[in-house]
Tab-separated table of C-alpha atoms and ligand atoms in Angstrom:
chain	number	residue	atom	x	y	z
A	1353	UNK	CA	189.113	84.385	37.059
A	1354	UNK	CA	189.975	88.129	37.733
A	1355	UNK	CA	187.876	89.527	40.869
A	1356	UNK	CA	186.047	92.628	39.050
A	1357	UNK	CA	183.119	93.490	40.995
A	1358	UNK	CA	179.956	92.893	39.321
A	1359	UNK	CA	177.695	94.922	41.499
A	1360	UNK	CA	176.295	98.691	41.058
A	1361	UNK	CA	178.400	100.773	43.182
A	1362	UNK	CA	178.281	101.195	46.813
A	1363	UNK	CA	176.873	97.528	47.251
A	1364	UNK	CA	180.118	95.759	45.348
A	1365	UNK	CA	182.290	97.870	47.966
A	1366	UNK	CA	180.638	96.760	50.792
A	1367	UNK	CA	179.599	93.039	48.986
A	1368	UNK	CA	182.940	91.872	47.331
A	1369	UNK	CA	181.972	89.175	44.991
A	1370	UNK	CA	183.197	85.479	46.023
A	1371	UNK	CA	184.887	83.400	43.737
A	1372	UNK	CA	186.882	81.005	44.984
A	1373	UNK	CA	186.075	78.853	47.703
A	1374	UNK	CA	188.139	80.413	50.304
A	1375	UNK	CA	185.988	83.622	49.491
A	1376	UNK	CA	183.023	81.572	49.974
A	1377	UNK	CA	184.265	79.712	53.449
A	1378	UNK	CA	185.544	83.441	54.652
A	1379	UNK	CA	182.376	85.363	54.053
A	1380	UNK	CA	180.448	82.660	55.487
A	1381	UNK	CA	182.656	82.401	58.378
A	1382	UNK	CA	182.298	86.234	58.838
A	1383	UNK	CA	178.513	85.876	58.864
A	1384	UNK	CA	178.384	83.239	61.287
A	1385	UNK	CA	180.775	85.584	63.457
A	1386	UNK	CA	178.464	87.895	63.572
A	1387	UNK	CA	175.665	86.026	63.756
A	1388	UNK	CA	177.052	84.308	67.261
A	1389	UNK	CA	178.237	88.186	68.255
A	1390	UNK	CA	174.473	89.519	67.999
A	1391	UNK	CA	172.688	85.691	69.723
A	1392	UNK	CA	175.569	86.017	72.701
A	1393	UNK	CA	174.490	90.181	72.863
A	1394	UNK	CA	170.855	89.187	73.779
A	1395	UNK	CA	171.724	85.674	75.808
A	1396	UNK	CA	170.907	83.149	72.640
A	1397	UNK	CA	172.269	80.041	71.390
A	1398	UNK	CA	174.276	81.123	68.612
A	1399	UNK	CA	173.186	77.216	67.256
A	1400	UNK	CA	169.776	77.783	67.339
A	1401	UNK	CA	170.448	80.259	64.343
A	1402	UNK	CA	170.385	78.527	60.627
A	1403	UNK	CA	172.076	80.374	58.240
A	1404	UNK	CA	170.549	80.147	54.704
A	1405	UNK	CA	172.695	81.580	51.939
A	1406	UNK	CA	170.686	83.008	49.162
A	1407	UNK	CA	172.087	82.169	45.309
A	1408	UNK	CA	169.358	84.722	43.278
A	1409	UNK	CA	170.936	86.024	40.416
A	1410	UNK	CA	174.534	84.360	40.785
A	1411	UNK	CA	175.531	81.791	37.776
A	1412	UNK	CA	175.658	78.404	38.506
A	1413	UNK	CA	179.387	77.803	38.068
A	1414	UNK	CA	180.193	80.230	41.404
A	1415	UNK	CA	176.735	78.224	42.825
A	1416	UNK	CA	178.722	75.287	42.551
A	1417	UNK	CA	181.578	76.328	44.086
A	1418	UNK	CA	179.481	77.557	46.895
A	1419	UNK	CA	178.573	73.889	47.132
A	1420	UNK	CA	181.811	72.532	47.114
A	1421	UNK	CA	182.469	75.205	49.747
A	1422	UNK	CA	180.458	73.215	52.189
A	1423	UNK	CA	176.717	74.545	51.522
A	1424	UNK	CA	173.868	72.426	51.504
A	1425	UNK	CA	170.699	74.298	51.419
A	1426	UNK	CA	170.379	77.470	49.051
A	1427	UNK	CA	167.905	80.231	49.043
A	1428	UNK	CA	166.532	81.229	45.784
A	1429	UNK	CA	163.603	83.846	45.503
A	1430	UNK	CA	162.245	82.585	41.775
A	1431	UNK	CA	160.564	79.265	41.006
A	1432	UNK	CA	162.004	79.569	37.472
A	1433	UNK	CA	165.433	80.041	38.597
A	1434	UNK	CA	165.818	77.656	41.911
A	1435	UNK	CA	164.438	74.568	39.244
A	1436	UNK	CA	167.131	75.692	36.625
A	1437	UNK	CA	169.489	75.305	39.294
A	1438	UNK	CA	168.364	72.522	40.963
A	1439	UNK	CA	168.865	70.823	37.600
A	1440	UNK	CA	172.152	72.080	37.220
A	1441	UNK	CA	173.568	70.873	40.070
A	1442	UNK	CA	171.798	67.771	40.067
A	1443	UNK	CA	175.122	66.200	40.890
A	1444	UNK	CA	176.332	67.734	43.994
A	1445	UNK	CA	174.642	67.200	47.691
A	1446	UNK	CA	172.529	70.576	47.507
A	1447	UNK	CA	168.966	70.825	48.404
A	1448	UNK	CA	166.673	74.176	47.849
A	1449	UNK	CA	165.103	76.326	49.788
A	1450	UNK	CA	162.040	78.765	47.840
A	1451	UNK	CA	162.108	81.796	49.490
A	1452	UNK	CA	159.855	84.392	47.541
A	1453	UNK	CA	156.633	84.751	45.996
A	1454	UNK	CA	154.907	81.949	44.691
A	1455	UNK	CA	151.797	81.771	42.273
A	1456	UNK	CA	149.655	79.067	42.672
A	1457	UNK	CA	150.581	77.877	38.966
A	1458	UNK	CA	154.198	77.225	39.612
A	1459	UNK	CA	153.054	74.795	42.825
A	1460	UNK	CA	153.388	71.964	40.996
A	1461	UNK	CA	157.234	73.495	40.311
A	1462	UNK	CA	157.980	73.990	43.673
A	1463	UNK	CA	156.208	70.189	44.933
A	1464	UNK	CA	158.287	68.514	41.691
A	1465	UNK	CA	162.049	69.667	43.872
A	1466	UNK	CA	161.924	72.283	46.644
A	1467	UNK	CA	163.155	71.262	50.141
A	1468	UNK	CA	161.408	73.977	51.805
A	1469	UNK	CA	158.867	76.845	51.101
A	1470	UNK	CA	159.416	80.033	52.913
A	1471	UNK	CA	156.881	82.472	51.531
A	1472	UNK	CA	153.200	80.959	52.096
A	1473	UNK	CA	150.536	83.782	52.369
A	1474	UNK	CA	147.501	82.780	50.417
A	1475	UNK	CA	145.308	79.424	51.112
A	1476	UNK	CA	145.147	79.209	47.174
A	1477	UNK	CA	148.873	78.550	47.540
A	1478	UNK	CA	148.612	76.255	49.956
A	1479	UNK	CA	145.865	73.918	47.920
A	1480	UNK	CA	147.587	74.262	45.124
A	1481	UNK	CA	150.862	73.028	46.803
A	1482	UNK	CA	148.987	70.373	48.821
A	1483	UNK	CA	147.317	68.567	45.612
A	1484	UNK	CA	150.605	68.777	43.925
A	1485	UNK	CA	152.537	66.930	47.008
A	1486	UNK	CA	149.878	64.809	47.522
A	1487	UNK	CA	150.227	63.219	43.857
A	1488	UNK	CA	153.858	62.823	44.408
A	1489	UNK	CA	153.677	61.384	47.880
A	1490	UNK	CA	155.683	63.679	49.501
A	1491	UNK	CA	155.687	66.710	52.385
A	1492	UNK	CA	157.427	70.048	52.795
A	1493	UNK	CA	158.384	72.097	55.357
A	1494	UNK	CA	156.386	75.613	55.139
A	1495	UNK	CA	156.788	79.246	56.673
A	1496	UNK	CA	154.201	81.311	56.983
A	1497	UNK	CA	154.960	84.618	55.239
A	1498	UNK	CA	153.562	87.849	57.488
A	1499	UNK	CA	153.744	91.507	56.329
A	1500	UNK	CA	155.260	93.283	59.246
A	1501	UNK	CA	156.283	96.756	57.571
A	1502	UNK	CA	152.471	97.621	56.525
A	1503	UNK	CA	154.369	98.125	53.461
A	1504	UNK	CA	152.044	97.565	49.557
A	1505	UNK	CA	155.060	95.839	48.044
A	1506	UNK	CA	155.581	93.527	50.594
A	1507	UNK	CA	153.886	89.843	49.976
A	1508	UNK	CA	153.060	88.074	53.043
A	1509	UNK	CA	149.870	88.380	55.080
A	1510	UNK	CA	148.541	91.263	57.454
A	1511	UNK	CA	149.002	90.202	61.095
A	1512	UNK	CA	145.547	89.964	61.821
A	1513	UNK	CA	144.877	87.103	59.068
A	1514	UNK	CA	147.601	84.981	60.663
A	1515	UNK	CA	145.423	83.021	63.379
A	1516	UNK	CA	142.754	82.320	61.163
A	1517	UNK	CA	145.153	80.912	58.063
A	1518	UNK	CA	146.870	78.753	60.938
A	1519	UNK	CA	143.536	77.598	61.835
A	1520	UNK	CA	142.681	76.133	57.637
A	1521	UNK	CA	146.599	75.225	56.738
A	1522	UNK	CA	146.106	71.538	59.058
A	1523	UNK	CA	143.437	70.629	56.230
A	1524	UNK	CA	146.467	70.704	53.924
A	1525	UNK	CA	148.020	67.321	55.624
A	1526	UNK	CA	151.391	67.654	53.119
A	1527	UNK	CA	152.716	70.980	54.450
A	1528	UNK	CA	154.354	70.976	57.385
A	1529	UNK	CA	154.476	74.360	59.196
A	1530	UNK	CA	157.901	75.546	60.949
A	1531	UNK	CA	157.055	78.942	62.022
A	1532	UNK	CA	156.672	82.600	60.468
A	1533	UNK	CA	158.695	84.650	57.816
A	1534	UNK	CA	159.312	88.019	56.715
A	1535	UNK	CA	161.040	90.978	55.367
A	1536	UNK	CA	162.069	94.206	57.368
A	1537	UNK	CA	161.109	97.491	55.870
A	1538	UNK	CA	164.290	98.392	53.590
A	1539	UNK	CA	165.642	101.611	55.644
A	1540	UNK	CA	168.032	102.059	57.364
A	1541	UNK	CA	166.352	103.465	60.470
A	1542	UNK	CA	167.256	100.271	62.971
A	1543	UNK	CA	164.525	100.685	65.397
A	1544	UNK	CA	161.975	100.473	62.608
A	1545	UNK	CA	163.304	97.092	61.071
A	1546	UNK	CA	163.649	96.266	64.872
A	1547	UNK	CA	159.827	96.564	65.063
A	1548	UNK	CA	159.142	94.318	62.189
A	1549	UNK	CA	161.280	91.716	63.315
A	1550	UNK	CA	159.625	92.050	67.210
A	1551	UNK	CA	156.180	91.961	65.898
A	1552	UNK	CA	156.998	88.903	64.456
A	1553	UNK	CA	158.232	87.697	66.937
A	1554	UNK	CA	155.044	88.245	69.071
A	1555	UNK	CA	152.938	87.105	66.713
A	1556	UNK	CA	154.784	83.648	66.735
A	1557	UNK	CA	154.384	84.363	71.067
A	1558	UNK	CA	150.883	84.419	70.595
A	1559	UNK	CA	150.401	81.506	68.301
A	1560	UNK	CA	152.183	79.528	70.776
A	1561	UNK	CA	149.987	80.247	73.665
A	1562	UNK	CA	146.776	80.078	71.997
A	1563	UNK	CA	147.458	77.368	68.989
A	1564	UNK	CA	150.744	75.193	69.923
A	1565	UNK	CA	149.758	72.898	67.937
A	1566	UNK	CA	149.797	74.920	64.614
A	1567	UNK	CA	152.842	76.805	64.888
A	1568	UNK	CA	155.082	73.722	64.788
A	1569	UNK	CA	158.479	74.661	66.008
A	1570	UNK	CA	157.002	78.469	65.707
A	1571	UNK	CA	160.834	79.094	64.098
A	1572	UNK	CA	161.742	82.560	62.883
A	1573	UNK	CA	162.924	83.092	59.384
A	1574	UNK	CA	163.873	87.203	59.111
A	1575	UNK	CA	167.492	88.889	58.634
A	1576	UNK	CA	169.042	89.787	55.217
A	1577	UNK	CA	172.482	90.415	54.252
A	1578	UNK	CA	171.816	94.296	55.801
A	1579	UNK	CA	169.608	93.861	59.006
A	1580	UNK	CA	170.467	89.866	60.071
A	1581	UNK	CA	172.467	90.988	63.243
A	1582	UNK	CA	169.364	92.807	64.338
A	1583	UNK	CA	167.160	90.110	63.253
A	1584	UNK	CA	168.868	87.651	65.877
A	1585	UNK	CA	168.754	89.752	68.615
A	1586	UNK	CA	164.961	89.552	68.254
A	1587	UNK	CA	165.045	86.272	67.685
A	1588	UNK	CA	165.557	84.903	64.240
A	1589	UNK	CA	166.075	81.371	64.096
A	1590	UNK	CA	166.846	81.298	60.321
A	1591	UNK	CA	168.382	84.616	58.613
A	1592	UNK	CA	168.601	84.435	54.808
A	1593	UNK	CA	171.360	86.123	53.513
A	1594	UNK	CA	172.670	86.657	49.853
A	1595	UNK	CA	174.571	89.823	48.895
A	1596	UNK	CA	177.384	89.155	52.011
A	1597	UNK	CA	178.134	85.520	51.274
A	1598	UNK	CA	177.907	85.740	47.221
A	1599	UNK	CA	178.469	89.438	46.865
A	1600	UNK	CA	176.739	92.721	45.459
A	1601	UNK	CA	173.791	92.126	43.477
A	1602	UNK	CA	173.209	94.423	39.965
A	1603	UNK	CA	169.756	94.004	40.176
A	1604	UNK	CA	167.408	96.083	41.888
A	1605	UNK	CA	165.684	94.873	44.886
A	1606	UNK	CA	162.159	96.150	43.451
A	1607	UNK	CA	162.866	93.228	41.035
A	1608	UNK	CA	161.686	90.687	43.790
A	1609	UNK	CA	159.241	93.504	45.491
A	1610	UNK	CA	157.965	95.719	43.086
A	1611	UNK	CA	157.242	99.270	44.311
A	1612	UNK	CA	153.957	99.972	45.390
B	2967	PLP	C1	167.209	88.086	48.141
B	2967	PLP	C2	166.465	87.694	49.361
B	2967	PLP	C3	167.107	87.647	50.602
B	2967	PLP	C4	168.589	87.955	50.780
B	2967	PLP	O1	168.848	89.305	50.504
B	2967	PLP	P1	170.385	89.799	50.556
B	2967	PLP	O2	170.295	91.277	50.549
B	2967	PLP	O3	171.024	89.266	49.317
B	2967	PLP	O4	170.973	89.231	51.765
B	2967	PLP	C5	166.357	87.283	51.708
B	2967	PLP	N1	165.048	86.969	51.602
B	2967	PLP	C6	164.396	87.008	50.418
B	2967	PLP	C7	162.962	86.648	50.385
B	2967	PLP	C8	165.089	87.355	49.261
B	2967	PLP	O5	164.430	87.370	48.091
């Protein structure tokens, strides 16, 4: 296949679009570089950071040479989309991580294949998800999702709700909670996506001192392709990148958070 970019401009140049599986093992490679640069900066573990590569919006052939690549877990953002996939790659050793919004009609979607749920904010959600895994006998790991930009078209709760949702999720006995998610304001001023990513952070501090018990491992899921370096230097113990191991997206990010 000829390597035309399939991105929108300045994204393809800095996202080249991976085709082969040397493009896939070389982009990861670079990520993981640069993910132990920015943990050995601030006196981490570079192992105590999980990458999780994020397939939205790439077709399932290049998925599945992604796979063959070596990847295991994939990030997908839609319901819709992650189940397609799941399906078509049914075959290969690939489990699936659901990383964006969720309405608490597709729970019984996510319960039927997903590995892992990344984006819990609402206890409607988390019923809904619990009766559905409950049916099928099974459990699944869970992030809660925080708002830490203050930002309309960001899902995920406001700070202050966290302690009390920690307090109801143990009455949902399927879903087990890892820790906290969330999405850096989009700019690139660093010190404000630095702030999101501390707050965080404390939050999962706090939760630890006051409720060990319902934080689990009180793991940190923040970092995209464009702030993940800065995301591990606060502390991100899973950074969930797309666009710099699969390349430039064409669509808009406002597709996945609309504009206020
Ligand atoms: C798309 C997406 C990412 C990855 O974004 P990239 O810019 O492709 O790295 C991370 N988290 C969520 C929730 C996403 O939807």
């Amino acid at each position: 296949m000829p390597k035309v970019s399939q991105g929108d401009g300045a994204g393809a140049d800095r996202y080249p679009t991976a085709f082969t599986p040397a493009d896939f093992r070389a982009n990861v490679a670079d990520v993981r570089a640069r993910i132990a640069a920015a943990a050995r900066r601030v006196g981490r573990d570079p192992e105590a950071v999980r990458l999780l590569p994020v397939s939205k919006t790439v077709p399932t052939d290049r998925v599945r040479v992604a796979i063959g690549a070596g990847m295991r877990r994939l990030g997908e953002n839609k319901v819709q989309e992650a189940m397609r996939k799941h399906r078509e790659t049914a075959d290969l050793d690939v489990e699936w991580s659901v990383i964006g919004h969720l309405q608490s009609n597709k729970a019984r979607d996510v319960a039927s294949f997903a590995a892992e749920f990344q984006a819990l904010d609402r206890l409607k959600v988390a019923e809904a998800l619990d009766r559905r895994l409950q049916a099928a006998g099974r459990s699944l790991d869970v992030y809660v999702q925080v708002n830490t930009s203050a930002e309309e078209s960001k899902f995920g709760m406001p700070p202050e709700e966290l302690p009390g949702f920690l307090r109801a999720l143990p009455a949902y006995g399927s879903l087990r909670v890892r820790g906290l998610m969330t999405l850096a304001l989009l700019t690139p001023d660093e010190v404000r996506v630095r702030a999101c990513f501390a707050l965080l952070r404390d939050l999962r501090d706090r939760a630890r001192e006051e409720t060990p018990e319902l934080i689990g491992d009180g793991e940190l899921s923040m970092g995209m392709s464009g702030d993940y370096e800065i995301a591990v230097e606060e502390g991100a113990t899973c950074v969930r990148v797309g666009q710099a191991i699969f390349g430039a997206r064409a669509v808009p990010d406002s597709h996945y958070w609309p504009e206020g």
